[in-house]
Structures are given as C-alpha cells and as structure tokens.
PDB file of C-alpha atoms in Angstrom:
ATOM      1  CA  UNK A   1     143.572 119.802 112.488  1.00 33.00           C
ATOM      2  CA  UNK A   2     143.163 120.047 116.247  1.00 37.00           C
ATOM      3  CA  UNK A   3     146.219 119.345 118.403  1.00 36.00           C
ATOM      4  CA  UNK A   4     146.494 119.274 122.216  1.00 40.00           C
ATOM      5  CA  UNK A   5     143.496 121.449 122.929  1.00 39.00           C
ATOM      6  CA  UNK A   6     141.605 121.535 126.185  1.00 43.00           C
ATOM      7  CA  UNK A   7     138.187 120.904 124.695  1.00 45.00           C
ATOM      8  CA  UNK A   8     135.075 120.952 126.809  1.00 51.00           C
ATOM      9  CA  UNK A   9     131.413 120.361 126.156  1.00 53.00           C
ATOM     10  CA  UNK A  10     128.508 121.999 127.897  1.00 52.00           C
ATOM     11  CA  UNK A  11     125.013 120.494 127.856  1.00 52.00           C
ATOM     12  CA  UNK A  12     122.007 122.645 128.657  1.00 53.00           C
ATOM     13  CA  UNK A  13     118.329 121.795 128.940  1.00 53.00           C
ATOM     14  CA  UNK A  14     115.564 123.120 131.182  1.00 50.00           C
ATOM     15  CA  UNK A  15     117.905 125.782 132.603  1.00 51.00           C
ATOM     16  CA  UNK A  16     120.252 123.043 133.874  1.00 59.00           C
ATOM     17  CA  UNK A  17     123.749 122.603 132.533  1.00 59.00           C
ATOM     18  CA  UNK A  18     126.568 120.078 132.807  1.00 61.00           C
ATOM     19  CA  UNK A  19     130.248 120.449 131.985  1.00 68.00           C
ATOM     20  CA  UNK A  20     131.694 117.247 130.564  1.00 65.00           C
ATOM     21  CA  UNK A  21     135.332 116.206 130.980  1.00 65.00           C
ATOM     22  CA  UNK A  22     137.423 115.124 128.000  1.00 63.00           C
ATOM     23  CA  UNK A  23     138.718 111.533 128.190  1.00 61.00           C
ATOM     24  CA  UNK A  24     141.040 111.767 125.194  1.00 64.00           C
ATOM     25  CA  UNK A  25     142.350 114.827 123.337  1.00 65.00           C
ATOM     26  CA  UNK A  26     143.906 115.324 119.910  1.00 69.00           C
ATOM     27  CA  UNK A  27     142.203 115.527 116.524  1.00 69.00           C
ATOM     28  CA  UNK A  28     139.285 113.377 117.778  1.00 73.00           C
ATOM     29  CA  UNK A  29     138.556 114.270 121.414  1.00 73.00           C
ATOM     30  CA  UNK A  30     136.314 111.882 123.356  1.00 74.00           C
ATOM     31  CA  UNK A  31     133.904 112.288 126.229  1.00 73.00           C
ATOM     32  CA  UNK A  32     132.830 109.074 127.928  1.00 72.00           C
ATOM     33  CA  UNK A  33     130.146 110.314 130.267  1.00 74.00           C
ATOM     34  CA  UNK A  34     126.530 109.508 130.913  1.00 75.00           C
ATOM     35  CA  UNK A  35     124.063 112.000 132.252  1.00 73.00           C
ATOM     36  CA  UNK A  36     120.363 112.094 132.999  1.00 75.00           C
ATOM     37  CA  UNK A  37     117.617 114.586 133.641  1.00 74.00           C
ATOM     38  CA  UNK A  38     114.277 113.877 135.272  1.00 75.00           C
ATOM     39  CA  UNK A  39     111.053 115.103 133.708  1.00 75.00           C
ATOM     40  CA  UNK A  40     107.592 115.077 135.302  1.00 77.00           C
ATOM     41  CA  UNK A  41     106.171 113.974 131.941  1.00 77.00           C
ATOM     42  CA  UNK A  42     107.714 113.282 128.526  1.00 78.00           C
ATOM     43  CA  UNK A  43     109.080 116.605 127.261  1.00 78.00           C
ATOM     44  CA  UNK A  44     107.381 118.167 124.249  1.00 82.00           C
ATOM     45  CA  UNK A  45     109.139 120.805 122.207  1.00 84.00           C
ATOM     46  CA  UNK A  46     112.210 120.736 124.462  1.00 81.00           C
ATOM     47  CA  UNK A  47     115.735 120.955 123.091  1.00 82.00           C
ATOM     48  CA  UNK A  48     119.153 119.886 124.304  1.00 82.00           C
ATOM     49  CA  UNK A  49     121.870 122.431 123.472  1.00 82.00           C
ATOM     50  CA  UNK A  50     125.460 121.203 123.208  1.00 82.00           C
ATOM     51  CA  UNK A  51     128.368 123.638 122.943  1.00 82.00           C
ATOM     52  CA  UNK A  52     131.981 122.523 122.344  1.00 80.00           C
ATOM     53  CA  UNK A  53     134.694 124.955 123.402  1.00 75.00           C
ATOM     54  CA  UNK A  54     138.455 125.233 123.686  1.00 72.00           C
ATOM     55  CA  UNK A  55     138.813 125.834 127.432  1.00 68.00           C
ATOM     56  CA  UNK A  56     142.551 126.593 127.226  1.00 66.00           C
ATOM     57  CA  UNK A  57     142.006 129.750 125.155  1.00 60.00           C
ATOM     58  CA  UNK A  58     141.146 133.092 126.683  1.00 54.00           C
ATOM     59  CA  UNK A  59     137.381 133.569 126.398  1.00 59.00           C
ATOM     60  CA  UNK A  60     136.881 129.849 125.726  1.00 61.00           C
ATOM     61  CA  UNK A  61     136.669 129.989 121.919  1.00 72.00           C
ATOM     62  CA  UNK A  62     133.863 127.922 120.441  1.00 75.00           C
ATOM     63  CA  UNK A  63     134.263 124.967 118.080  1.00 79.00           C
ATOM     64  CA  UNK A  64     130.537 125.023 117.475  1.00 84.00           C
ATOM     65  CA  UNK A  65     127.124 124.180 118.802  1.00 87.00           C
ATOM     66  CA  UNK A  66     124.353 121.738 118.033  1.00 88.00           C
ATOM     67  CA  UNK A  67     120.742 121.593 119.169  1.00 87.00           C
ATOM     68  CA  UNK A  68     118.905 118.258 119.502  1.00 86.00           C
ATOM     69  CA  UNK A  69     115.107 117.902 119.614  1.00 86.00           C
ATOM     70  CA  UNK A  70     114.330 115.770 122.681  1.00 85.00           C
ATOM     71  CA  UNK A  71     110.903 114.785 121.232  1.00 86.00           C
ATOM     72  CA  UNK A  72     112.619 112.560 118.663  1.00 87.00           C
ATOM     73  CA  UNK A  73     114.495 110.665 121.381  1.00 86.00           C
ATOM     74  CA  UNK A  74     111.262 110.171 123.373  1.00 86.00           C
ATOM     75  CA  UNK A  75     109.383 108.952 120.280  1.00 89.00           C
ATOM     76  CA  UNK A  76     112.088 106.504 119.116  1.00 91.00           C
ATOM     77  CA  UNK A  77     113.434 105.447 122.532  1.00 89.00           C
ATOM     78  CA  UNK A  78     117.041 105.856 121.389  1.00 90.00           C
ATOM     79  CA  UNK A  79     118.831 107.998 118.839  1.00 89.00           C
ATOM     80  CA  UNK A  80     122.474 107.772 117.806  1.00 90.00           C
ATOM     81  CA  UNK A  81     124.180 109.795 115.148  1.00 90.00           C
ATOM     82  CA  UNK A  82     126.673 112.339 114.023  1.00 91.00           C
ATOM     83  CA  UNK A  83     125.742 116.007 114.248  1.00 90.00           C
ATOM     84  CA  UNK A  84     127.551 118.877 112.515  1.00 90.00           C
ATOM     85  CA  UNK A  85     128.648 121.632 114.879  1.00 87.00           C
ATOM     86  CA  UNK A  86     127.452 125.057 113.741  1.00 88.00           C
ATOM     87  CA  UNK A  87     128.666 127.415 112.500  1.00 83.00           C
ATOM     88  CA  UNK A  88     130.583 125.213 110.114  1.00 76.00           C
ATOM     89  CA  UNK A  89     134.369 125.573 109.986  1.00 71.00           C
ATOM     90  CA  UNK A  90     135.608 127.973 107.312  1.00 74.00           C
ATOM     91  CA  UNK A  91     139.196 126.745 107.549  1.00 74.00           C
ATOM     92  CA  UNK A  92     138.974 122.994 107.256  1.00 74.00           C
ATOM     93  CA  UNK A  93     136.671 120.014 107.414  1.00 79.00           C
ATOM     94  CA  UNK A  94     133.350 120.227 109.205  1.00 81.00           C
ATOM     95  CA  UNK A  95     133.389 119.542 112.921  1.00 84.00           C
ATOM     96  CA  UNK A  96     131.085 116.731 113.956  1.00 86.00           C
ATOM     97  CA  UNK A  97     129.874 115.377 117.258  1.00 85.00           C
ATOM     98  CA  UNK A  98     128.915 111.701 117.531  1.00 86.00           C
ATOM     99  CA  UNK A  99     126.431 111.095 120.323  1.00 86.00           C
ATOM    100  CA  UNK A 100     123.849 108.576 121.553  1.00 86.00           C
ATOM    101  CA  UNK A 101     120.641 109.369 123.450  1.00 85.00           C
ATOM    102  CA  UNK A 102     118.245 107.028 125.262  1.00 86.00           C
ATOM    103  CA  UNK A 103     114.844 107.688 126.780  1.00 84.00           C
ATOM    104  CA  UNK A 104     113.667 105.698 129.791  1.00 81.00           C
ATOM    105  CA  UNK A 105     110.425 105.818 131.769  1.00 76.00           C
ATOM    106  CA  UNK A 106     112.140 104.404 134.876  1.00 70.00           C
TER     107      UNK A 106
END
C-alpha cells in the first residue's frame, strides 16, 4: 500500500516532456491535468510514454511505466482505460494508471 508519497508522472512524446503535479496523494494518487501537443499531420507509429515515480526518494524510484500507441487514439477519436504500469509489482497488487485521451483536428 502506498502512503504519503510524493508521486509524479512524466509524459514524453516527440522529444517533448511534461511533469504533472499530483492533486491528491495516498493509496490512489490523482492528477487532474490536461495537456496537448500539436502535430503537423496525424501521427503514425508514435507512442506516448508515461513514467510514474516517487519524487521524494533519492534517485526518484519508479512505480512503473506504460506506453500508449497514439494511432489508436487518432483512429477512435477518444480512448479511456486502465493501463498496468510495468514492470509489475512483485510485492503487492498491480499498479494501474487510469487515463483518458482525445484527438482533435482543431
């Protein structure tokens, strides 16, 4: 169980990255942020990498990572779901990240 950790998430795509701030901590930390990237044309074969880390620990220990195919979001317009952070936890339940993506041509 996770207690009072300073958890952060880092999003990377196209050599850009964003650090997200935690809104609520505890066993189920929450991030309530929106972000956007501009593309010249719909991305093909691109991936969004998300890394969740404990920022209060020396070396920022990792809770896990997940990679999302952006093509699927472009094709469907929106994707929401729960993704398992890898590598999976060896000392407890799996760590999951619930996230929603939307694609817009605006």
